[in-house]
mmCIF file of C-alpha atoms in Angstrom:
data_model
loop_
_atom_site.group_PDB
_atom_site.id
_atom_site.type_symbol
_atom_site.label_atom_id
_atom_site.label_comp_id
_atom_site.label_asym_id
_atom_site.label_seq_id
_atom_site.Cartn_x
_atom_site.Cartn_y
_atom_site.Cartn_z
ATOM 1 C CA MET A 2 -23.292 -23.491 3.444
ATOM 2 C CA ALA A 3 -22.875 -27.034 4.486
ATOM 3 C CA ASP A 4 -25.282 -28.303 7.206
ATOM 4 C CA ASN A 5 -22.433 -28.732 9.776
ATOM 5 C CA ASN A 6 -21.298 -25.097 9.266
ATOM 6 C CA LYS A 7 -17.971 -26.375 7.746
ATOM 7 C CA LEU A 8 -16.460 -23.859 5.464
ATOM 8 C CA ARG A 9 -15.743 -25.372 2.112
ATOM 9 C CA ILE A 10 -12.982 -23.633 0.249
ATOM 10 C CA GLY A 11 -12.733 -24.227 -3.540
ATOM 11 C CA THR A 12 -9.320 -24.215 -5.234
ATOM 12 C CA ARG A 13 -7.518 -25.468 -8.350
ATOM 13 C CA GLY A 14 -5.125 -28.302 -7.790
ATOM 14 C CA SER A 15 -1.880 -26.897 -8.910
ATOM 15 C CA PRO A 16 0.927 -26.669 -6.294
ATOM 16 C CA LEU A 17 0.666 -22.866 -6.365
ATOM 17 C CA ALA A 18 -3.051 -22.751 -6.105
ATOM 18 C CA LEU A 19 -2.970 -25.288 -3.142
ATOM 19 C CA THR A 20 -0.222 -23.240 -1.369
ATOM 20 C CA GLN A 21 -2.126 -19.876 -1.844
ATOM 21 C CA THR A 22 -5.355 -21.295 -0.701
ATOM 22 C CA GLY A 23 -3.608 -22.909 2.262
ATOM 23 C CA HIS A 24 -2.279 -19.475 3.290
ATOM 24 C CA VAL A 25 -5.690 -17.927 3.069
ATOM 25 C CA VAL A 26 -7.203 -20.726 5.117
ATOM 26 C CA GLU A 27 -4.618 -20.234 7.858
ATOM 27 C CA LYS A 28 -5.412 -16.502 7.837
ATOM 28 C CA LEU A 29 -9.078 -17.168 8.142
ATOM 29 C CA LYS A 30 -8.504 -19.466 11.139
ATOM 30 C CA GLU A 31 -6.307 -16.788 12.689
ATOM 31 C CA LEU A 32 -9.064 -14.134 12.288
ATOM 32 C CA HIS A 33 -11.984 -16.433 13.203
ATOM 33 C CA PRO A 34 -11.385 -18.927 16.237
ATOM 34 C CA ILE A 35 -14.589 -20.753 15.302
ATOM 35 C CA LEU A 36 -12.827 -22.135 12.232
ATOM 36 C CA ARG A 37 -9.967 -23.645 14.256
ATOM 37 C CA GLY A 38 -12.071 -26.644 15.363
ATOM 38 C CA LYS A 39 -11.495 -30.040 13.820
ATOM 39 C CA GLY A 40 -13.351 -30.405 10.455
ATOM 40 C CA MET A 41 -14.452 -26.717 10.396
ATOM 41 C CA THR A 42 -12.632 -26.068 7.097
ATOM 42 C CA GLU A 43 -12.275 -28.238 3.995
ATOM 43 C CA MET A 44 -10.225 -27.477 0.925
ATOM 44 C CA VAL A 45 -12.163 -28.802 -2.099
ATOM 45 C CA VAL A 46 -9.912 -29.370 -5.121
ATOM 46 C CA ILE A 47 -11.586 -28.677 -8.445
ATOM 47 C CA LYS A 48 -9.897 -29.476 -11.741
ATOM 48 C CA THR A 49 -10.597 -26.878 -14.308
ATOM 49 C CA THR A 50 -10.597 -27.114 -18.089
ATOM 50 C CA GLY A 51 -7.493 -25.031 -18.173
ATOM 51 C CA ASP A 52 -5.686 -27.532 -15.942
ATOM 52 C CA ARG A 53 -6.764 -30.441 -18.170
ATOM 53 C CA VAL A 54 -5.889 -28.815 -21.559
ATOM 54 C CA GLN A 55 -2.113 -28.191 -21.523
ATOM 55 C CA ASN A 56 -1.099 -28.458 -25.130
ATOM 56 C CA GLN A 57 -2.803 -25.219 -26.423
ATOM 57 C CA LEU A 58 -2.416 -21.537 -25.828
ATOM 58 C CA LEU A 59 -5.169 -20.053 -23.695
ATOM 59 C CA ALA A 60 -6.022 -17.377 -26.098
ATOM 60 C CA SER A 61 -6.756 -20.013 -28.793
ATOM 61 C CA ILE A 62 -9.191 -22.171 -26.584
ATOM 62 C CA GLY A 63 -11.111 -19.728 -24.533
ATOM 63 C CA GLY A 64 -8.927 -17.565 -22.225
ATOM 64 C CA LYS A 65 -9.069 -17.186 -18.538
ATOM 65 C CA GLY A 66 -12.610 -18.490 -18.000
ATOM 66 C CA LEU A 67 -11.038 -21.917 -18.490
ATOM 67 C CA PHE A 68 -9.520 -21.543 -14.986
ATOM 68 C CA THR A 69 -12.676 -20.287 -13.157
ATOM 69 C CA LYS A 70 -15.773 -21.837 -14.850
ATOM 70 C CA GLU A 71 -15.727 -25.139 -12.802
ATOM 71 C CA LEU A 72 -15.184 -23.285 -9.599
ATOM 72 C CA ASP A 73 -18.060 -20.867 -10.336
ATOM 73 C CA GLU A 74 -20.346 -23.810 -11.185
ATOM 74 C CA ALA A 75 -19.431 -25.676 -7.996
ATOM 75 C CA MET A 76 -20.236 -22.590 -5.989
ATOM 76 C CA LEU A 77 -23.620 -22.056 -7.683
ATOM 77 C CA ARG A 78 -24.377 -25.708 -7.037
ATOM 78 C CA ASP A 79 -23.638 -25.089 -3.332
ATOM 79 C CA GLU A 80 -20.693 -27.558 -3.307
ATOM 80 C CA ILE A 81 -18.238 -24.953 -2.083
ATOM 81 C CA ASP A 82 -18.737 -21.759 -0.022
ATOM 82 C CA ILE A 83 -15.788 -19.606 -1.189
ATOM 83 C CA ALA A 84 -13.129 -19.886 -3.933
ATOM 84 C CA ILE A 85 -9.632 -18.549 -3.953
ATOM 85 C CA HIS A 86 -8.303 -17.145 -7.239
ATOM 86 C CA SER A 87 -5.187 -15.476 -8.577
ATOM 87 C CA MET A 88 -6.811 -12.185 -9.697
ATOM 88 C CA LYS A 89 -4.784 -11.963 -12.860
ATOM 89 C CA ASP A 90 -6.402 -15.211 -14.009
ATOM 90 C CA MET A 91 -9.935 -14.019 -13.502
ATOM 91 C CA PRO A 92 -12.159 -12.769 -16.297
ATOM 92 C CA THR A 93 -13.531 -9.315 -15.914
ATOM 93 C CA PHE A 94 -17.018 -10.785 -15.989
ATOM 94 C CA ILE A 95 -18.264 -12.369 -12.785
ATOM 95 C CA PRO A 96 -21.190 -14.705 -13.213
ATOM 96 C CA GLU A 97 -24.663 -13.688 -11.769
ATOM 97 C CA GLY A 98 -25.005 -15.021 -8.250
ATOM 98 C CA ILE A 99 -21.249 -14.876 -7.425
ATOM 99 C CA LEU A 100 -19.655 -11.972 -5.658
ATOM 100 C CA LEU A 101 -15.939 -10.956 -5.833
ATOM 101 C CA HIS A 102 -15.847 -10.191 -2.098
ATOM 102 C CA ALA A 103 -12.275 -10.097 -0.694
ATOM 103 C CA ILE A 104 -9.367 -8.563 -2.630
ATOM 104 C CA MET A 105 -6.301 -9.200 -0.514
ATOM 105 C CA LYS A 106 -3.059 -7.251 -0.063
ATOM 106 C CA ARG A 107 -0.889 -7.383 -3.223
ATOM 107 C CA GLU A 108 2.343 -9.328 -3.253
ATOM 108 C CA ASP A 109 5.160 -8.359 -5.552
ATOM 109 C CA PRO A 110 3.533 -7.438 -8.902
ATOM 110 C CA ARG A 111 6.738 -7.846 -11.038
ATOM 111 C CA ASP A 112 7.584 -10.626 -13.427
ATOM 112 C CA ALA A 113 10.586 -12.733 -12.636
ATOM 113 C CA PHE A 114 13.294 -13.506 -15.247
ATOM 114 C CA ILE A 115 14.837 -16.951 -14.966
ATOM 115 C CA SER A 116 17.919 -18.043 -17.022
ATOM 116 C CA ASN A 117 21.362 -19.443 -16.697
ATOM 117 C CA LYS A 118 22.458 -17.560 -19.792
ATOM 118 C CA ALA A 119 21.991 -13.952 -18.791
ATOM 119 C CA ALA A 120 21.123 -11.644 -15.782
ATOM 120 C CA SER A 121 18.137 -10.146 -17.583
ATOM 121 C CA PHE A 122 16.213 -10.329 -20.772
ATOM 122 C CA LYS A 123 18.164 -7.289 -22.038
ATOM 123 C CA ASP A 124 21.382 -9.285 -21.725
ATOM 124 C CA LEU A 125 20.334 -12.411 -23.519
ATOM 125 C CA PRO A 126 22.467 -13.444 -26.475
ATOM 126 C CA GLN A 127 21.253 -12.317 -29.989
ATOM 127 C CA GLY A 128 18.519 -14.718 -31.174
ATOM 128 C CA ALA A 129 18.074 -16.413 -27.815
ATOM 129 C CA THR A 130 14.965 -18.354 -27.135
ATOM 130 C CA LEU A 131 12.481 -17.139 -24.546
ATOM 131 C CA GLY A 132 9.693 -19.628 -23.276
ATOM 132 C CA THR A 133 6.373 -17.991 -22.420
ATOM 133 C CA ALA A 134 2.660 -18.478 -23.336
ATOM 134 C CA SER A 135 1.748 -15.011 -22.147
ATOM 135 C CA LEU A 136 0.680 -12.674 -25.038
ATOM 136 C CA ARG A 137 1.449 -9.597 -22.787
ATOM 137 C CA ARG A 138 4.939 -10.762 -21.937
ATOM 138 C CA LYS A 139 5.704 -11.748 -25.528
ATOM 139 C CA ALA A 140 4.566 -8.421 -27.004
ATOM 140 C CA GLN A 141 6.428 -6.300 -24.492
ATOM 141 C CA ILE A 142 9.576 -8.297 -24.675
ATOM 142 C CA LEU A 143 9.692 -8.357 -28.491
ATOM 143 C CA ASN A 144 9.056 -4.593 -28.480
ATOM 144 C CA GLN A 145 12.370 -4.259 -26.767
ATOM 145 C CA ARG A 146 14.237 -7.337 -28.143
ATOM 146 C CA PRO A 147 12.785 -8.161 -31.572
ATOM 147 C CA ASP A 148 15.665 -10.485 -32.215
ATOM 148 C CA LEU A 149 14.532 -12.984 -29.582
ATOM 149 C CA LYS A 150 12.592 -16.126 -30.519
ATOM 150 C CA VAL A 151 9.533 -16.632 -28.289
ATOM 151 C CA VAL A 152 8.269 -20.290 -27.874
ATOM 152 C CA PRO A 153 5.158 -21.419 -26.048
ATOM 153 C CA PHE A 154 5.584 -22.505 -22.463
ATOM 154 C CA ARG A 155 2.516 -23.680 -20.521
ATOM 155 C CA GLY A 156 2.146 -25.656 -17.270
ATOM 156 C CA ASN A 157 2.600 -24.988 -13.577
ATOM 157 C CA VAL A 158 5.846 -23.448 -12.081
ATOM 158 C CA ASP A 159 7.644 -26.819 -11.696
ATOM 159 C CA THR A 160 6.795 -27.774 -15.300
ATOM 160 C CA ARG A 161 8.101 -24.594 -16.768
ATOM 161 C CA LEU A 162 11.299 -24.695 -14.675
ATOM 162 C CA ARG A 163 11.822 -28.338 -15.876
ATOM 163 C CA LYS A 164 11.364 -27.279 -19.536
ATOM 164 C CA LEU A 165 13.880 -24.532 -18.973
ATOM 165 C CA ASN A 166 16.417 -26.935 -17.389
ATOM 166 C CA ASP A 167 15.814 -29.394 -20.283
ATOM 167 C CA GLY A 168 17.045 -26.795 -22.644
ATOM 168 C CA GLU A 169 13.696 -26.061 -24.351
ATOM 169 C CA ALA A 170 14.420 -22.344 -24.001
ATOM 170 C CA ASP A 171 17.278 -20.042 -22.863
ATOM 171 C CA ALA A 172 15.097 -18.180 -20.468
ATOM 172 C CA THR A 173 11.510 -17.911 -19.152
ATOM 173 C CA LEU A 174 9.275 -15.481 -17.195
ATOM 174 C CA LEU A 175 7.061 -16.185 -14.212
ATOM 175 C CA ALA A 176 5.094 -14.096 -11.838
ATOM 176 C CA TYR A 177 7.428 -13.288 -8.966
ATOM 177 C CA ALA A 178 4.531 -13.365 -6.484
ATOM 178 C CA GLY A 179 3.886 -17.026 -7.261
ATOM 179 C CA LEU A 180 7.440 -17.884 -6.867
ATOM 180 C CA LYS A 181 7.609 -16.213 -3.524
ATOM 181 C CA ARG A 182 4.431 -17.826 -2.205
ATOM 182 C CA LEU A 183 5.900 -21.219 -3.174
ATOM 183 C CA GLY A 184 9.089 -20.396 -1.314
ATOM 184 C CA LYS A 185 11.002 -20.365 -4.660
ATOM 185 C CA GLY A 186 11.835 -16.704 -4.910
ATOM 186 C CA ASP A 187 15.458 -17.542 -5.200
ATOM 187 C CA VAL A 188 14.918 -19.262 -8.407
ATOM 188 C CA ALA A 189 14.556 -15.894 -10.127
ATOM 189 C CA THR A 190 17.673 -14.624 -11.749
ATOM 190 C CA SER A 191 16.339 -11.126 -11.472
ATOM 191 C CA ALA A 192 13.043 -9.238 -10.974
ATOM 192 C CA ILE A 193 11.962 -7.171 -13.999
ATOM 193 C CA GLU A 194 11.021 -3.646 -12.982
ATOM 194 C CA ILE A 195 7.531 -2.438 -13.849
ATOM 195 C CA GLU A 196 9.048 0.323 -16.049
ATOM 196 C CA ASP A 197 10.488 -2.448 -18.228
ATOM 197 C CA LEU A 198 7.694 -4.917 -18.254
ATOM 198 C CA LEU A 199 4.146 -3.824 -17.220
ATOM 199 C CA PRO A 200 2.356 -6.588 -15.244
ATOM 200 C CA ALA A 201 -0.892 -8.187 -16.026
ATOM 201 C CA VAL A 202 -3.924 -6.654 -14.525
ATOM 202 C CA GLY A 203 -4.326 -8.011 -10.961
ATOM 203 C CA GLN A 204 -0.892 -9.641 -10.912
ATOM 204 C CA GLY A 205 0.237 -10.398 -7.356
ATOM 205 C CA ILE A 206 -3.270 -10.217 -5.971
ATOM 206 C CA LEU A 207 -5.350 -13.012 -4.418
ATOM 207 C CA ALA A 208 -9.084 -12.710 -4.432
ATOM 208 C CA ALA A 209 -11.974 -14.665 -2.856
ATOM 209 C CA THR A 210 -15.442 -15.139 -4.270
ATOM 210 C CA CYS A 211 -18.561 -16.271 -2.555
ATOM 211 C CA ARG A 212 -22.331 -16.598 -3.271
ATOM 212 C CA GLU A 213 -24.359 -13.514 -3.128
ATOM 213 C CA GLY A 214 -26.535 -13.555 -0.069
ATOM 214 C CA ASP A 215 -24.222 -15.905 1.955
ATOM 215 C CA LYS A 216 -23.999 -13.734 4.928
ATOM 216 C CA ARG A 217 -21.663 -16.061 6.879
ATOM 217 C CA ALA A 218 -19.126 -16.192 4.019
ATOM 218 C CA HIS A 219 -19.377 -12.492 3.572
ATOM 219 C CA ALA A 220 -18.572 -11.943 7.289
ATOM 220 C CA LEU A 221 -15.730 -14.447 7.256
ATOM 221 C CA LEU A 222 -14.083 -12.916 4.192
ATOM 222 C CA ALA A 223 -14.543 -9.256 5.040
ATOM 223 C CA PRO A 224 -11.391 -8.817 7.180
ATOM 224 C CA LEU A 225 -9.191 -10.196 4.399
ATOM 225 C CA GLY A 226 -9.764 -7.162 2.209
ATOM 226 C CA ASP A 227 -6.994 -4.499 1.667
ATOM 227 C CA ALA A 228 -8.266 -1.048 0.866
ATOM 228 C CA GLU A 229 -5.346 0.057 -1.187
ATOM 229 C CA THR A 230 -5.259 -3.047 -3.207
ATOM 230 C CA VAL A 231 -8.976 -2.915 -3.696
ATOM 231 C CA SER A 232 -8.614 0.544 -5.276
ATOM 232 C CA ALA A 233 -5.861 -0.583 -7.578
ATOM 233 C CA ALA A 234 -7.731 -3.710 -8.668
ATOM 234 C CA LEU A 235 -10.916 -1.545 -9.410
ATOM 235 C CA ALA A 236 -8.855 0.700 -11.683
ATOM 236 C CA GLU A 237 -6.974 -2.002 -13.472
ATOM 237 C CA ARG A 238 -10.041 -4.224 -14.041
ATOM 238 C CA ALA A 239 -12.169 -1.331 -15.218
ATOM 239 C CA MET A 240 -9.501 -0.467 -17.825
ATOM 240 C CA LEU A 241 -9.299 -4.100 -18.826
ATOM 241 C CA ALA A 242 -13.166 -4.451 -19.200
ATOM 242 C CA VAL A 243 -13.288 -1.585 -21.677
ATOM 243 C CA LEU A 244 -10.346 -2.808 -23.675
ATOM 244 C CA ASP A 245 -11.547 -6.349 -23.837
ATOM 245 C CA GLY A 246 -14.871 -5.140 -24.987
ATOM 246 C CA SER A 247 -13.220 -3.790 -28.181
ATOM 247 C CA CYS A 248 -10.385 -6.166 -28.921
ATOM 248 C CA GLN A 249 -8.393 -9.163 -27.745
ATOM 249 C CA THR A 250 -4.900 -7.918 -27.278
ATOM 250 C CA PRO A 251 -1.809 -8.094 -25.094
ATOM 251 C CA ILE A 252 -2.648 -5.750 -22.232
ATOM 252 C CA GLY A 253 -0.608 -4.535 -19.285
ATOM 253 C CA GLY A 254 -1.866 -2.619 -16.377
ATOM 254 C CA PHE A 255 -0.762 -1.488 -12.872
ATOM 255 C CA ALA A 256 -2.094 0.965 -10.391
ATOM 256 C CA GLN A 257 -0.636 2.198 -7.120
ATOM 257 C CA MET A 258 -0.928 5.044 -4.719
ATOM 258 C CA ASN A 259 1.453 7.973 -5.092
ATOM 259 C CA GLY A 260 2.914 10.296 -2.343
ATOM 260 C CA THR A 261 -0.010 12.725 -2.618
ATOM 261 C CA GLY A 262 -2.731 10.109 -1.960
ATOM 262 C CA ASN A 263 -3.848 9.803 -5.634
ATOM 263 C CA LEU A 264 -4.006 6.549 -7.553
ATOM 264 C CA VAL A 265 -1.666 6.307 -10.482
ATOM 265 C CA LEU A 266 -2.549 3.915 -13.236
ATOM 266 C CA ARG A 267 -0.280 2.777 -16.117
ATOM 267 C CA GLY A 268 -1.601 0.760 -19.019
ATOM 268 C CA ASN A 269 -0.450 -0.370 -22.429
ATOM 269 C CA ILE A 270 -1.709 -2.424 -25.483
ATOM 270 C CA ALA A 271 0.575 -3.779 -28.193
ATOM 271 C CA ARG A 272 0.759 -5.470 -31.486
ATOM 272 C CA PRO A 273 0.985 -9.216 -30.931
ATOM 273 C CA ASP A 274 4.415 -9.163 -32.548
ATOM 274 C CA GLY A 275 5.605 -6.390 -30.325
ATOM 275 C CA ALA A 276 6.347 -4.037 -33.271
ATOM 276 C CA GLU A 277 4.281 -1.186 -31.812
ATOM 277 C CA ILE A 278 3.017 -0.386 -28.288
ATOM 278 C CA ALA A 279 0.801 2.290 -26.926
ATOM 279 C CA GLU A 280 1.247 3.421 -23.335
ATOM 280 C CA ILE A 281 -0.457 5.831 -20.951
ATOM 281 C CA GLU A 282 -0.144 6.939 -17.334
ATOM 282 C CA ILE A 283 -2.875 8.939 -15.542
ATOM 283 C CA SER A 284 -3.729 9.646 -11.991
ATOM 284 C CA GLY A 285 -6.863 10.564 -10.065
ATOM 285 C CA PRO A 286 -8.658 10.348 -6.658
ATOM 286 C CA VAL A 287 -8.789 6.884 -5.048
ATOM 287 C CA ALA A 288 -12.559 7.355 -4.737
ATOM 288 C CA GLU A 289 -12.872 7.485 -8.517
ATOM 289 C CA ALA A 290 -10.747 4.317 -9.263
ATOM 290 C CA GLU A 291 -13.296 2.772 -11.672
ATOM 291 C CA GLN A 292 -13.728 5.941 -13.583
ATOM 292 C CA LEU A 293 -9.987 6.250 -13.741
ATOM 293 C CA GLY A 294 -9.703 2.813 -15.320
ATOM 294 C CA LYS A 295 -12.310 3.622 -17.912
ATOM 295 C CA LYS A 296 -10.597 6.855 -18.752
ATOM 296 C CA ALA A 297 -7.306 5.134 -19.138
ATOM 297 C CA ALA A 298 -8.835 2.638 -21.586
ATOM 298 C CA ASP A 299 -10.397 5.345 -23.641
ATOM 299 C CA GLN A 300 -7.125 7.184 -23.844
ATOM 300 C CA LEU A 301 -5.220 4.007 -24.792
ATOM 301 C CA LEU A 302 -7.678 3.345 -27.604
ATOM 302 C CA LEU A 303 -7.230 6.901 -28.958
ATOM 303 C CA LYS A 304 -3.494 6.712 -28.631
ATOM 304 C CA ALA A 305 -3.099 3.263 -30.221
ATOM 305 C CA ALA A 306 -2.016 3.535 -33.855
ATOM 306 C CA PRO A 307 -4.559 2.013 -36.291
ATOM 307 C CA SER A 308 -1.873 -0.445 -37.263
ATOM 308 C CA ILE A 309 -1.906 -1.958 -33.709
ATOM 309 C CA ILE A 310 -5.666 -2.591 -33.891
ATOM 310 C CA GLU A 311 -5.402 -3.919 -37.447
ATOM 311 C CA ALA A 312 -2.498 -6.284 -36.467
ATOM 312 C CA ILE A 313 -4.677 -7.604 -33.559
ATOM 313 C CA LYS A 314 -7.588 -8.216 -35.833
ATOM 314 C CA SER A 315 -5.613 -9.901 -38.495
ATOM 315 C CA ASP A 316 -3.671 -12.199 -36.180
ATOM 316 C CA GLN A 317 -5.960 -15.256 -36.241
ATOM 317 C CA SER A 318 -4.038 -16.988 -33.420
ATOM 318 C CA TYR A 319 -5.385 -14.366 -31.045
ATOM 319 C CA ILE A 320 -9.033 -14.908 -31.820
ATOM 320 C CA ILE A 321 -10.912 -16.828 -29.022
ATOM 321 C CA ARG A 322 -11.759 -20.406 -30.127
ATOM 322 C CA PRO A 323 -13.643 -21.884 -27.168
ATOM 323 C CA HIS A 324 -12.592 -25.354 -26.132
ATOM 324 C CA PRO A 325 -15.443 -27.918 -26.475
ATOM 325 C CA GLU A 326 -15.580 -28.285 -22.642
ATOM 326 C CA MET A 327 -16.528 -24.483 -22.288
ATOM 327 C CA GLU A 328 -20.323 -24.285 -22.405
ATOM 328 C CA SER A 329 -20.733 -20.528 -22.151
ATOM 329 C CA PRO A 330 -17.555 -18.799 -23.377
ATOM 330 C CA GLU A 331 -19.263 -15.590 -24.148
ATOM 331 C CA ASN A 332 -19.901 -14.998 -20.463
ATOM 332 C CA LEU A 333 -16.692 -16.317 -18.994
ATOM 333 C CA THR A 334 -13.739 -15.646 -21.346
ATOM 334 C CA LYS A 335 -13.564 -11.869 -21.642
ATOM 335 C CA ASN A 336 -9.965 -11.668 -20.578
ATOM 336 C CA VAL A 337 -7.278 -13.430 -22.628
ATOM 337 C CA ASN A 338 -4.211 -11.179 -22.212
ATOM 338 C CA ASP A 339 -2.039 -13.505 -20.062
ATOM 339 C CA ASN A 340 -1.303 -17.065 -19.390
ATOM 340 C CA ALA A 341 -2.884 -18.339 -16.230
ATOM 341 C CA GLU A 342 -0.995 -19.732 -13.172
ATOM 342 C CA ASN A 343 2.158 -17.706 -13.589
#
């Protein structure tokens, strides 16, 4: 903690990251009057490797650790006190000395379909072009529309919308939560229901990290947590941790409470080309969220046809090739199933 008790909040510099972090800072001020004083909070913008490298797919240069490594390092050097992340962009591994402390109430977990050619991806013309850098979205869409041509789309929300308007694709997909937080929810042509496109693990959730042992940061962040979202995140991330330990593959996962008070978890893994997909749905007590996630992963691996696993292993574009700027990819890049930011 800084000597003057200023709370230093680390964030990436994209418009979405700054907007999301700004919302969290305002919530912290609302909860803690001591932070309302002049100079009591400071947003520290940290450019990550993932922000700098825009011409390669994440899965080919090191995955999601590219968007968290510099924030983690700044925290361990005591340059920031907390960091705000989109949970779907966080690796399942959290570095030693850092605590994933506040998991906030989930926004809309669905993906948004954006196009001026069709109302949904199901209505796109035969052979239309879909822009996305997400392995998960690509596999699930091609599973239902193998005729579509998928081209890489990276960059922040505005960049991808510009590419779409410039005619680089007939449609694109973005996280609906991000659009809503930016005040651009009306950009979406439609929201894709979870039954048609399973979200990324943690999609729609903001999370805050802090240093272990930083009692002040712990106390400030504690009220931000949402119990129901915490349970869902625990189940989803436990499933992902097991799956990522065995293969790098397009993975979808979403957990929510049902009417009886149990936690229902859906998950899937797919061939990179979408030709085959394995899906499961299980439920269990909220208190056993992590066990539920591990059980789901085990069932998925048993259910997945050998051809899915073999296709993943043989698809060289999905093997992690750490970017030179990543010093410790083995510790920070265990989750590569989706493109960061949106």
